[in-house]
PDB file of C-alpha atoms in Angstrom:
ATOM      1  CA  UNK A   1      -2.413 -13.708  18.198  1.00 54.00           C
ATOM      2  CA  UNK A   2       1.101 -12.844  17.512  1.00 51.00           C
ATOM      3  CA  UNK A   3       2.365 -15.129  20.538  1.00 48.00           C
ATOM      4  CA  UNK A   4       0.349 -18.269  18.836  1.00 44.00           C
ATOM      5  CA  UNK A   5       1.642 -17.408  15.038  1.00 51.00           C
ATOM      6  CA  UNK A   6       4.998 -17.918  16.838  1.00 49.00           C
ATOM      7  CA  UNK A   7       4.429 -21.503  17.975  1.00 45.00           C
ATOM      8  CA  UNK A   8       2.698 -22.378  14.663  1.00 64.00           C
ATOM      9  CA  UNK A   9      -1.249 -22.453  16.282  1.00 83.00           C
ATOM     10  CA  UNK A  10      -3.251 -21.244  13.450  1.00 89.00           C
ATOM     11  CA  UNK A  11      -6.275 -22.672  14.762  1.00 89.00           C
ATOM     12  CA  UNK A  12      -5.935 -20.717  18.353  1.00 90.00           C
ATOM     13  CA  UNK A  13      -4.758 -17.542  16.417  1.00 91.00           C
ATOM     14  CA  UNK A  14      -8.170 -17.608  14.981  1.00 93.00           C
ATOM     15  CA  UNK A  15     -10.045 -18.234  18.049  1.00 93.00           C
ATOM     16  CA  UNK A  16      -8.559 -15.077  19.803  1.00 91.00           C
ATOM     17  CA  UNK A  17      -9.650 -13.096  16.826  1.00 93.00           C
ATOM     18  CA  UNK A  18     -12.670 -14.565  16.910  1.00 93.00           C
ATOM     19  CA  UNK A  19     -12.999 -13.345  20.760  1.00 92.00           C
ATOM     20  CA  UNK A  20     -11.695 -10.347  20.341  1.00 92.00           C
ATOM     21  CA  UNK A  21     -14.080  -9.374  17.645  1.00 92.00           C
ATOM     22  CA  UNK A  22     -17.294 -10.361  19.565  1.00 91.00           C
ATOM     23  CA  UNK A  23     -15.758  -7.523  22.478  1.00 90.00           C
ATOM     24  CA  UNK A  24     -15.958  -5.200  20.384  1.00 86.00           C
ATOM     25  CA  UNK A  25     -18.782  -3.050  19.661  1.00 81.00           C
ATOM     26  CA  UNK A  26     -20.144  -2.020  16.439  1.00 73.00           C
ATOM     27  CA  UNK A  27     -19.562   1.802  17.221  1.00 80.00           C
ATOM     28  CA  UNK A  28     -15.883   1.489  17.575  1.00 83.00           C
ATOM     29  CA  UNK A  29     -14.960   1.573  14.044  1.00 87.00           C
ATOM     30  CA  UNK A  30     -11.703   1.828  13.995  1.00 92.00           C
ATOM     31  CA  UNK A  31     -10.990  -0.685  16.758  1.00 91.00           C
ATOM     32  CA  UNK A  32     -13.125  -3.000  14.517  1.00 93.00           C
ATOM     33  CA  UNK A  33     -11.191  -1.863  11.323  1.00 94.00           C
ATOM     34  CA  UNK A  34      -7.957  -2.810  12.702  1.00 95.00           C
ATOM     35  CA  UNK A  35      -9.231  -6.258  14.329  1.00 94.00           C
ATOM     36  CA  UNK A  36     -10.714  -7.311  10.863  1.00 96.00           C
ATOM     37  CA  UNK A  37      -7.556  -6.314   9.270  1.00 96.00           C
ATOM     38  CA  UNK A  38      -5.454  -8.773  11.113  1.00 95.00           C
ATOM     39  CA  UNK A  39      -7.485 -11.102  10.487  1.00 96.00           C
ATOM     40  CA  UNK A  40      -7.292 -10.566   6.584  1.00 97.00           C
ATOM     41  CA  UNK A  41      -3.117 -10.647   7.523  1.00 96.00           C
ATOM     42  CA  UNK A  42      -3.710 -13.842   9.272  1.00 95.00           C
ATOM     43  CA  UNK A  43      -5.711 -15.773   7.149  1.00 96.00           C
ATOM     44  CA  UNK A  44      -3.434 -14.876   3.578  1.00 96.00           C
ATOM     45  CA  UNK A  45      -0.416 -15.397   5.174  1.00 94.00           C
ATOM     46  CA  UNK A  46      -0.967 -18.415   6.860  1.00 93.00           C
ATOM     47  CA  UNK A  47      -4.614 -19.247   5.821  1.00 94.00           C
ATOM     48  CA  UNK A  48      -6.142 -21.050   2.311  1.00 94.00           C
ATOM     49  CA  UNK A  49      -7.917 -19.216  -0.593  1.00 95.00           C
ATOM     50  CA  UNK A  50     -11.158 -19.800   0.672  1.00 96.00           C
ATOM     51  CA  UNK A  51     -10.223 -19.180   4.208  1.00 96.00           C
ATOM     52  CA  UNK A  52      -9.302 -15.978   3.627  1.00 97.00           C
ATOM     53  CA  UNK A  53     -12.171 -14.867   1.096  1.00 97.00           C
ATOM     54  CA  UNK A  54     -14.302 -16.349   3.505  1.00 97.00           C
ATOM     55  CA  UNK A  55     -12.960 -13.572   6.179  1.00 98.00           C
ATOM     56  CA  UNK A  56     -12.424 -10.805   3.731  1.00 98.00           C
ATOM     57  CA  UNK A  57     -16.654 -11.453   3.089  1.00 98.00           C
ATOM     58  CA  UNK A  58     -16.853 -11.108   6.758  1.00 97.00           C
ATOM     59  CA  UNK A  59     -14.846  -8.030   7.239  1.00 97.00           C
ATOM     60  CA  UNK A  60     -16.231  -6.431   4.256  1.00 97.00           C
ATOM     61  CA  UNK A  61     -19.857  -6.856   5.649  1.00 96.00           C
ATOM     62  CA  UNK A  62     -18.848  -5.709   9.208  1.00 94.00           C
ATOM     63  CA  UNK A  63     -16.408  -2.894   8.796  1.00 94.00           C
ATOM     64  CA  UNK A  64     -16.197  -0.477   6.242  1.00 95.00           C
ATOM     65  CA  UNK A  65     -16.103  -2.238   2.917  1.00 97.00           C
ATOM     66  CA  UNK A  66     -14.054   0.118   0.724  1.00 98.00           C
ATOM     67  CA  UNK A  67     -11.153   0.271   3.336  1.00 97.00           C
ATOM     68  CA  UNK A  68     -11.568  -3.466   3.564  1.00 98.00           C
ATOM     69  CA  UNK A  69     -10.613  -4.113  -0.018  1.00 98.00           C
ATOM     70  CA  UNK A  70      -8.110  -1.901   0.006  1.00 98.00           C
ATOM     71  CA  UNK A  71      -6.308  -3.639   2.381  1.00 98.00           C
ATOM     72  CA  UNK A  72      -7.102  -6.767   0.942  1.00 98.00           C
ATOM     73  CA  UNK A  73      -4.984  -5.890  -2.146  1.00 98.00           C
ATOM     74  CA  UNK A  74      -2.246  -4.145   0.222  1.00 98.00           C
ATOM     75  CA  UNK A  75      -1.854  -7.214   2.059  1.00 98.00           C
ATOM     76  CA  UNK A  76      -1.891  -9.968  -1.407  1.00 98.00           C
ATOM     77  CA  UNK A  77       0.939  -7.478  -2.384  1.00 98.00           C
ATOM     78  CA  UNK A  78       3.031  -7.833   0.468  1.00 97.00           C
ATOM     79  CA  UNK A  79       2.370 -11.358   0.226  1.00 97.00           C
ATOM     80  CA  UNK A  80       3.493 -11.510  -3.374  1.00 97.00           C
ATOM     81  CA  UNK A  81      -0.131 -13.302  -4.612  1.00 97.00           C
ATOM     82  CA  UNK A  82       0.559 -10.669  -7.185  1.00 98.00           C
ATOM     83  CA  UNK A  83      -2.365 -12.809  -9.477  1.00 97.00           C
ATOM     84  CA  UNK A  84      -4.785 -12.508  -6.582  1.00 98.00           C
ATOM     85  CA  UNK A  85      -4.275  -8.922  -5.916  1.00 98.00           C
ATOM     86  CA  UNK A  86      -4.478  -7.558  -9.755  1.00 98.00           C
ATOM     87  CA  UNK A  87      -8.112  -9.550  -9.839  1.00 98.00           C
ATOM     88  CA  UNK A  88      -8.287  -7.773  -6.112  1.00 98.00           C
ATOM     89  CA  UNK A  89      -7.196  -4.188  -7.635  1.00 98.00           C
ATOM     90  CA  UNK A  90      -9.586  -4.851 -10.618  1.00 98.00           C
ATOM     91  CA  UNK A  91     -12.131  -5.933  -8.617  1.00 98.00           C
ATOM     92  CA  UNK A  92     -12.120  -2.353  -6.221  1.00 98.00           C
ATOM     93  CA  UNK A  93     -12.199  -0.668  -9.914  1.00 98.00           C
ATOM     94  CA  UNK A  94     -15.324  -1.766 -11.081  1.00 97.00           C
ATOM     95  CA  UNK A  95     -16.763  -1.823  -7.600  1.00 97.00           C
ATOM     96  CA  UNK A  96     -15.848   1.341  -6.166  1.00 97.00           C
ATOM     97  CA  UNK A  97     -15.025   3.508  -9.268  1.00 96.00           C
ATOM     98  CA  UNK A  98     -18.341   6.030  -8.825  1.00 92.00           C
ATOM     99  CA  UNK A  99     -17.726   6.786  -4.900  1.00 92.00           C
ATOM    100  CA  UNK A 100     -13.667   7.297  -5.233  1.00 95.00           C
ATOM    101  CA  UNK A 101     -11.147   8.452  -7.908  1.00 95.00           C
ATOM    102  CA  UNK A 102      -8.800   6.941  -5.788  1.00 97.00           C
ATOM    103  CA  UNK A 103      -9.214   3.606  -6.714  1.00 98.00           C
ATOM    104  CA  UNK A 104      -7.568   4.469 -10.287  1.00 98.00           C
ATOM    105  CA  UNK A 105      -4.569   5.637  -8.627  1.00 97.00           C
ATOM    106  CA  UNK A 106      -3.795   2.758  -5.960  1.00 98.00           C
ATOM    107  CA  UNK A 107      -4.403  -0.001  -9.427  1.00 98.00           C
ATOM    108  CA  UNK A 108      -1.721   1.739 -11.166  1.00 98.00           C
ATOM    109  CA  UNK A 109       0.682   1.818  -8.718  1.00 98.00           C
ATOM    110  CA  UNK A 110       0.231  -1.277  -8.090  1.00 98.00           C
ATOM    111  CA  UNK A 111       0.834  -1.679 -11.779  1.00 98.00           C
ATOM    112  CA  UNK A 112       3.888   0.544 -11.939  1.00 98.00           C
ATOM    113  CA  UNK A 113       5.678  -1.265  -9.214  1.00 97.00           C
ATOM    114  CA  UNK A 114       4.808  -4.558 -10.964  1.00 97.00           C
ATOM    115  CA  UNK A 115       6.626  -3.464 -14.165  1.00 96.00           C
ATOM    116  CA  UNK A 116       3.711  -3.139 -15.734  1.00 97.00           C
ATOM    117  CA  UNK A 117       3.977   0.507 -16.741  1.00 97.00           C
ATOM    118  CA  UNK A 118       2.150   0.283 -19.968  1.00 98.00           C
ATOM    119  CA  UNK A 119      -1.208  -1.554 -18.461  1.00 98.00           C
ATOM    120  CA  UNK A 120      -1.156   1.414 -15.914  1.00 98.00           C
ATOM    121  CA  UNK A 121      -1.136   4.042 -18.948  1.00 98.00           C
ATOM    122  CA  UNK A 122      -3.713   2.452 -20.452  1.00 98.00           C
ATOM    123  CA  UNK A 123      -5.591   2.423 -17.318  1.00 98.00           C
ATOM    124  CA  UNK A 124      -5.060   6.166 -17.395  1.00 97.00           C
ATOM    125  CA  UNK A 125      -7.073   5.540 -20.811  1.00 96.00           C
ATOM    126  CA  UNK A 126      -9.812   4.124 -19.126  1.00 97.00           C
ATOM    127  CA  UNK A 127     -10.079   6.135 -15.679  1.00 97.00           C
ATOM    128  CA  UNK A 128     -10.191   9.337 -18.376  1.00 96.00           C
ATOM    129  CA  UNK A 129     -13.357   7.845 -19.715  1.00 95.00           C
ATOM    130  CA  UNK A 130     -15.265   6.684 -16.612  1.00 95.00           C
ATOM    131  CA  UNK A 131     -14.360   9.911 -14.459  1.00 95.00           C
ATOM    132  CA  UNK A 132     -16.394  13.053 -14.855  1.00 94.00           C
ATOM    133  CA  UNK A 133     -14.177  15.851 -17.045  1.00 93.00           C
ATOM    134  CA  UNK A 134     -13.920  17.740 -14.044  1.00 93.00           C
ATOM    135  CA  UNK A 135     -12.226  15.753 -11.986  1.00 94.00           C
ATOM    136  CA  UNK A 136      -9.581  14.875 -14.791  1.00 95.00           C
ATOM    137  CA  UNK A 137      -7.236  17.314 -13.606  1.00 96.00           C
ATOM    138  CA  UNK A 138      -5.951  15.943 -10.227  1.00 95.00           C
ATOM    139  CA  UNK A 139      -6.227  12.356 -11.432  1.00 96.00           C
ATOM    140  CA  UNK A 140      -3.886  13.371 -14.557  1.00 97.00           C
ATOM    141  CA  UNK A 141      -1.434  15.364 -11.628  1.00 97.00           C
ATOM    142  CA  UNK A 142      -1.284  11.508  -9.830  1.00 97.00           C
ATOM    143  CA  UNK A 143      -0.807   9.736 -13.362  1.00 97.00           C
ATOM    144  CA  UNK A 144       1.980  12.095 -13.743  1.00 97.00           C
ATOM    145  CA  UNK A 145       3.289  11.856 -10.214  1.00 97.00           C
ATOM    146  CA  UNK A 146       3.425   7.894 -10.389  1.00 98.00           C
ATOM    147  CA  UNK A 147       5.121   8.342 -14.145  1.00 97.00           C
ATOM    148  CA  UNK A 148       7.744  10.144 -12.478  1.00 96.00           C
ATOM    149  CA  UNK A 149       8.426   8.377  -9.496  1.00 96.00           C
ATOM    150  CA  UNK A 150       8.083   4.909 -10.796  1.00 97.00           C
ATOM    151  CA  UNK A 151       7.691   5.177 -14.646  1.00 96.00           C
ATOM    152  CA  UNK A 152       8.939   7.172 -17.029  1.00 96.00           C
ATOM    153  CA  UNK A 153      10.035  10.543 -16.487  1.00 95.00           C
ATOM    154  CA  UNK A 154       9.814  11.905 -19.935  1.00 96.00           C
ATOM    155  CA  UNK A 155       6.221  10.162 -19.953  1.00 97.00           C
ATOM    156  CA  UNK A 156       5.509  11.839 -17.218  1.00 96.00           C
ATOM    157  CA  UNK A 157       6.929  15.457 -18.316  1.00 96.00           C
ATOM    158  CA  UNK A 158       4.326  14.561 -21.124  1.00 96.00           C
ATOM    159  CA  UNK A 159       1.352  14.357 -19.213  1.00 97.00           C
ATOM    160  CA  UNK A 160       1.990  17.467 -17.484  1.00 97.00           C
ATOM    161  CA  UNK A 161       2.686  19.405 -20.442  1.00 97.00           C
ATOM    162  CA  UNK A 162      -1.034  18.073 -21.472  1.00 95.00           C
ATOM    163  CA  UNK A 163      -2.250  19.217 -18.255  1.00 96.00           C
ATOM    164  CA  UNK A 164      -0.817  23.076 -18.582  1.00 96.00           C
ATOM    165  CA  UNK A 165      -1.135  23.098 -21.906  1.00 95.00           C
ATOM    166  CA  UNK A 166      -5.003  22.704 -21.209  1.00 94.00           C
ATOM    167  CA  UNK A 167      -5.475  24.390 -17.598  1.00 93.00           C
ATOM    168  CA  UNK A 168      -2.343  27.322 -17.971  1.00 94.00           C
ATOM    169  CA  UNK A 169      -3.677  29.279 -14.984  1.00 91.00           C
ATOM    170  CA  UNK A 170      -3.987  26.587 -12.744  1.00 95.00           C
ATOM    171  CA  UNK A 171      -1.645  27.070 -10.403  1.00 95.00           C
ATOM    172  CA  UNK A 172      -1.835  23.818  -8.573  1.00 95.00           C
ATOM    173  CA  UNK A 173      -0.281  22.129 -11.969  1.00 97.00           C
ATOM    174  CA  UNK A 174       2.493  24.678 -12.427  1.00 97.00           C
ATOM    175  CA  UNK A 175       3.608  23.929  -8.477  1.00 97.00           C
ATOM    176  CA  UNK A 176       3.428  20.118  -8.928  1.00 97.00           C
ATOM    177  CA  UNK A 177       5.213  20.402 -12.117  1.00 98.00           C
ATOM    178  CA  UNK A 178       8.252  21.894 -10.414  1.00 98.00           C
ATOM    179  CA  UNK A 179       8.048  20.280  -7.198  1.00 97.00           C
ATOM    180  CA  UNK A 180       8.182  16.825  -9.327  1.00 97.00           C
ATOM    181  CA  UNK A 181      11.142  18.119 -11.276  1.00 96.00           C
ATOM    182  CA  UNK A 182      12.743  19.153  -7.971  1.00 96.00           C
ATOM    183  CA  UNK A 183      12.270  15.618  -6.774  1.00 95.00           C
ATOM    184  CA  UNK A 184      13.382  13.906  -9.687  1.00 93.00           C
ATOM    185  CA  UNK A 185      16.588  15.423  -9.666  1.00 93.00           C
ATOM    186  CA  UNK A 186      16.285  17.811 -12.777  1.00 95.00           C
ATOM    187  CA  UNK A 187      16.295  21.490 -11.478  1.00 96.00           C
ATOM    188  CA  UNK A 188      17.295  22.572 -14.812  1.00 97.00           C
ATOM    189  CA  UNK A 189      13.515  21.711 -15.626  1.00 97.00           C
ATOM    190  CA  UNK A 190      12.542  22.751 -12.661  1.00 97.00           C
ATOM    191  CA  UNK A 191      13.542  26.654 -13.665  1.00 97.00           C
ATOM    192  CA  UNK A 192      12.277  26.274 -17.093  1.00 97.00           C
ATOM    193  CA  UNK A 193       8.674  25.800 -15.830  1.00 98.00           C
ATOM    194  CA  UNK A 194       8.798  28.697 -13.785  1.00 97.00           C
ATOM    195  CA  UNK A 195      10.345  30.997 -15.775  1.00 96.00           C
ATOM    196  CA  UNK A 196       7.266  29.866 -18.189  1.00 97.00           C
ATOM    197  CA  UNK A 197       4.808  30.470 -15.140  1.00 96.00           C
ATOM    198  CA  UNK A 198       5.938  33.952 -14.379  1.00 95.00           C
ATOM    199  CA  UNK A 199       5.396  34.610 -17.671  1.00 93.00           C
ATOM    200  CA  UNK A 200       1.747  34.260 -18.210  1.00 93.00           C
ATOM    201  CA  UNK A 201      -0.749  36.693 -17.830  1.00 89.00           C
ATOM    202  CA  UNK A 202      -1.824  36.185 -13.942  1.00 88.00           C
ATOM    203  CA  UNK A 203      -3.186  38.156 -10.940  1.00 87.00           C
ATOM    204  CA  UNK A 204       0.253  39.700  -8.850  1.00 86.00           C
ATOM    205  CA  UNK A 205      -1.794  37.193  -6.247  1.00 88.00           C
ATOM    206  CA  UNK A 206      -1.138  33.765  -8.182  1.00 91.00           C
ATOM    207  CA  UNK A 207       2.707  34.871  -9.942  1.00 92.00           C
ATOM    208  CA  UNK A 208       3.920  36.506  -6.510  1.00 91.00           C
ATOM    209  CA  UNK A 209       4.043  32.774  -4.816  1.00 94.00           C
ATOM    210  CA  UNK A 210       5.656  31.409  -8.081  1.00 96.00           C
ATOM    211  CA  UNK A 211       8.457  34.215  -7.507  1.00 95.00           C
ATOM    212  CA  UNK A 212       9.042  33.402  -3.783  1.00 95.00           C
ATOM    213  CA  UNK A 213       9.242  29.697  -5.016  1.00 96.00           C
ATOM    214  CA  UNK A 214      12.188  30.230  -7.210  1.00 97.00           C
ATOM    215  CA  UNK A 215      13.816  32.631  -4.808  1.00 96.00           C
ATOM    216  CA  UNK A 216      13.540  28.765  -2.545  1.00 96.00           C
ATOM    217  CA  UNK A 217      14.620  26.958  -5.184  1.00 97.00           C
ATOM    218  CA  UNK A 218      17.944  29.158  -6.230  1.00 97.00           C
ATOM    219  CA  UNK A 219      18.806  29.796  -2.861  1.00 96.00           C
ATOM    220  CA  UNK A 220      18.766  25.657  -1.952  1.00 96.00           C
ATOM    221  CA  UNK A 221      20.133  24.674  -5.750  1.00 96.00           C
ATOM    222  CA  UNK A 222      21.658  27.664  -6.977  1.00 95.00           C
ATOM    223  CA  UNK A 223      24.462  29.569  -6.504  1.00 95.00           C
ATOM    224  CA  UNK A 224      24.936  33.376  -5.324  1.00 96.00           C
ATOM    225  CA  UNK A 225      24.804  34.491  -9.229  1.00 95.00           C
ATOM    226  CA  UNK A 226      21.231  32.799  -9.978  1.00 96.00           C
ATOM    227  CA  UNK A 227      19.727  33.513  -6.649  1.00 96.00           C
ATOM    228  CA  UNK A 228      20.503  37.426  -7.774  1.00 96.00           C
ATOM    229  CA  UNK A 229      18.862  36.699 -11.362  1.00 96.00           C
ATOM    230  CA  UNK A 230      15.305  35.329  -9.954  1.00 96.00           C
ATOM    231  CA  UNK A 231      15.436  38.291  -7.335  1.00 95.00           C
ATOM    232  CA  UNK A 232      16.232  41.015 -10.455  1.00 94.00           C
ATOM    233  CA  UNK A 233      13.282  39.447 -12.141  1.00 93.00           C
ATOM    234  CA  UNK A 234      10.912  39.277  -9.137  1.00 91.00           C
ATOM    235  CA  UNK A 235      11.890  43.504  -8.626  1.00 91.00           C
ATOM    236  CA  UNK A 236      11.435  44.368 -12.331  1.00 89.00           C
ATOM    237  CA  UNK A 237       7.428  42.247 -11.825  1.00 85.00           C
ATOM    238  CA  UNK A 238       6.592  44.528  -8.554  1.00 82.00           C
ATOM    239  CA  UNK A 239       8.068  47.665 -10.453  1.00 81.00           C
ATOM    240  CA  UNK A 240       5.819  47.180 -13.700  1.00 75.00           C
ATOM    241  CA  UNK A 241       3.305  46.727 -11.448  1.00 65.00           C
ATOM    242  CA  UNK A 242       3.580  49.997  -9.386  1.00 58.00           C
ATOM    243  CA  UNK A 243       4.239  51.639 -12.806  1.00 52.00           C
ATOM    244  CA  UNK A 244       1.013  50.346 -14.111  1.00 46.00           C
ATOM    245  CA  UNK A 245      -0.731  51.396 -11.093  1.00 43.00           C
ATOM    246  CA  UNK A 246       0.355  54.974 -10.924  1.00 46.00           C
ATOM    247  CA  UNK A 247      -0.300  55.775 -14.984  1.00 47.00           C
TER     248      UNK A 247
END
């Protein structure tokens, strides 16, 4: 397919698709996945509007229809049809929304890398409403992670304090709270959220890994005088502990 896209041959690009597809069998799913999706390449890079829809249908009905879509909107993206792929993201949304959280997440960073940082908050708005309470948790942890990795940091210090501030033994949060102020540069932050979740009132099991984290973080950050502090601190927990067990 390749060797025709090279001399301009559209029309025999698709018939060796077309071929290929009719090899393969309907129990090879990913073999079928990945012929379908190069087809979707072909026909919005070099294809029509209705050319391609007219293959996405295709694909969507003979492969896996959720993974279709979402490479649908991957491939609009990297074809800069930034139009057709927000109706594509919001499209996935409202048809997928009840069988995968996911499809909150992939719209707003979509959104975020578009510059359109306040529709994907507001999406955040929405997703909150339509996903079970339960689940709000790990989709607020990805809202945050996107805020701080293509938004707004301070926005996305925001969301996390929500998220402790409602879940404080969670340890899951605390981690991805340091490991995104780590990442973003600010280990300043980074100690002030542990030294908050060595504080709380937790199982030696859930504050011993928070200790060992810091230990990571001083000794990769910090210099010979912290490292000392966080190891102090980590003694004097163990020793209140053996005190408390022997009274």
């Amino acid at each position: 397919m390749t060797h025709f896209m090279r001399k301009d041959d559209l029309k025999s690009a698709r018939a060796t698709v077309e071929r290929a597809l009719k090899t393969i069998s309907y129990r090879e799913d990913a073999e079928l996945h990945a012929m379908w999706c190069a087809y979707v390449n072909l026909e919005v890079a070099y294809g029509d509007a209705s050319t391609a829809e007219e293959v996405f249908r295709r694909a969507c009905e003979a492969a896996d229809s959720f993974k279709i879509h979402k490479h649908m909107a991957a491939t609009l993206v990297e074809n800069k049809k930034m139009e057709e792929a927000d109706e594509m993201f919001e499209k996935i949304v409202k048809k997928f929304r009840a069988q995968s959280d996911e499809v909150w997440t992939l719209y707003a960073d979509f959104l975020f890398s578009s510059d359109r940082a306040e529709d994907a908050r507001k999406l955040l708005t929405r997703a909150l409403e339509c996903v079970p309470k339960a689940r709000h948790v790990q989709l607020l942890l990805r809202f945050a992670t996107l805020e701080y990795q293509k938004g707004d940091e301070e926005k996305g210090r925001n969301v996390m304090e929500t998220v402790i501030a409602t879940y404080p033994k969670k340890t899951d949060v605390w981690n991805v709270y340091v490991n995104l102020a780590v990442k973003g540069g600010d280990v300043q932050q980074a100690r002030r959220v542990l030294e908050r979740a060595t504080s709380l009132p937790m199982s030696v099991y859930k504050l011993r890994p928070f200790y060992k984290k810091w230990i990571e973080l001083e000794s990769k950050h910090g210099d010979e005088r912290s490292l000392q502090e966080v190891k102090q601190r980590a003694q004097r927990f163990l020793s209140s502990l053996n005190e408390a067990l022997e009274e």
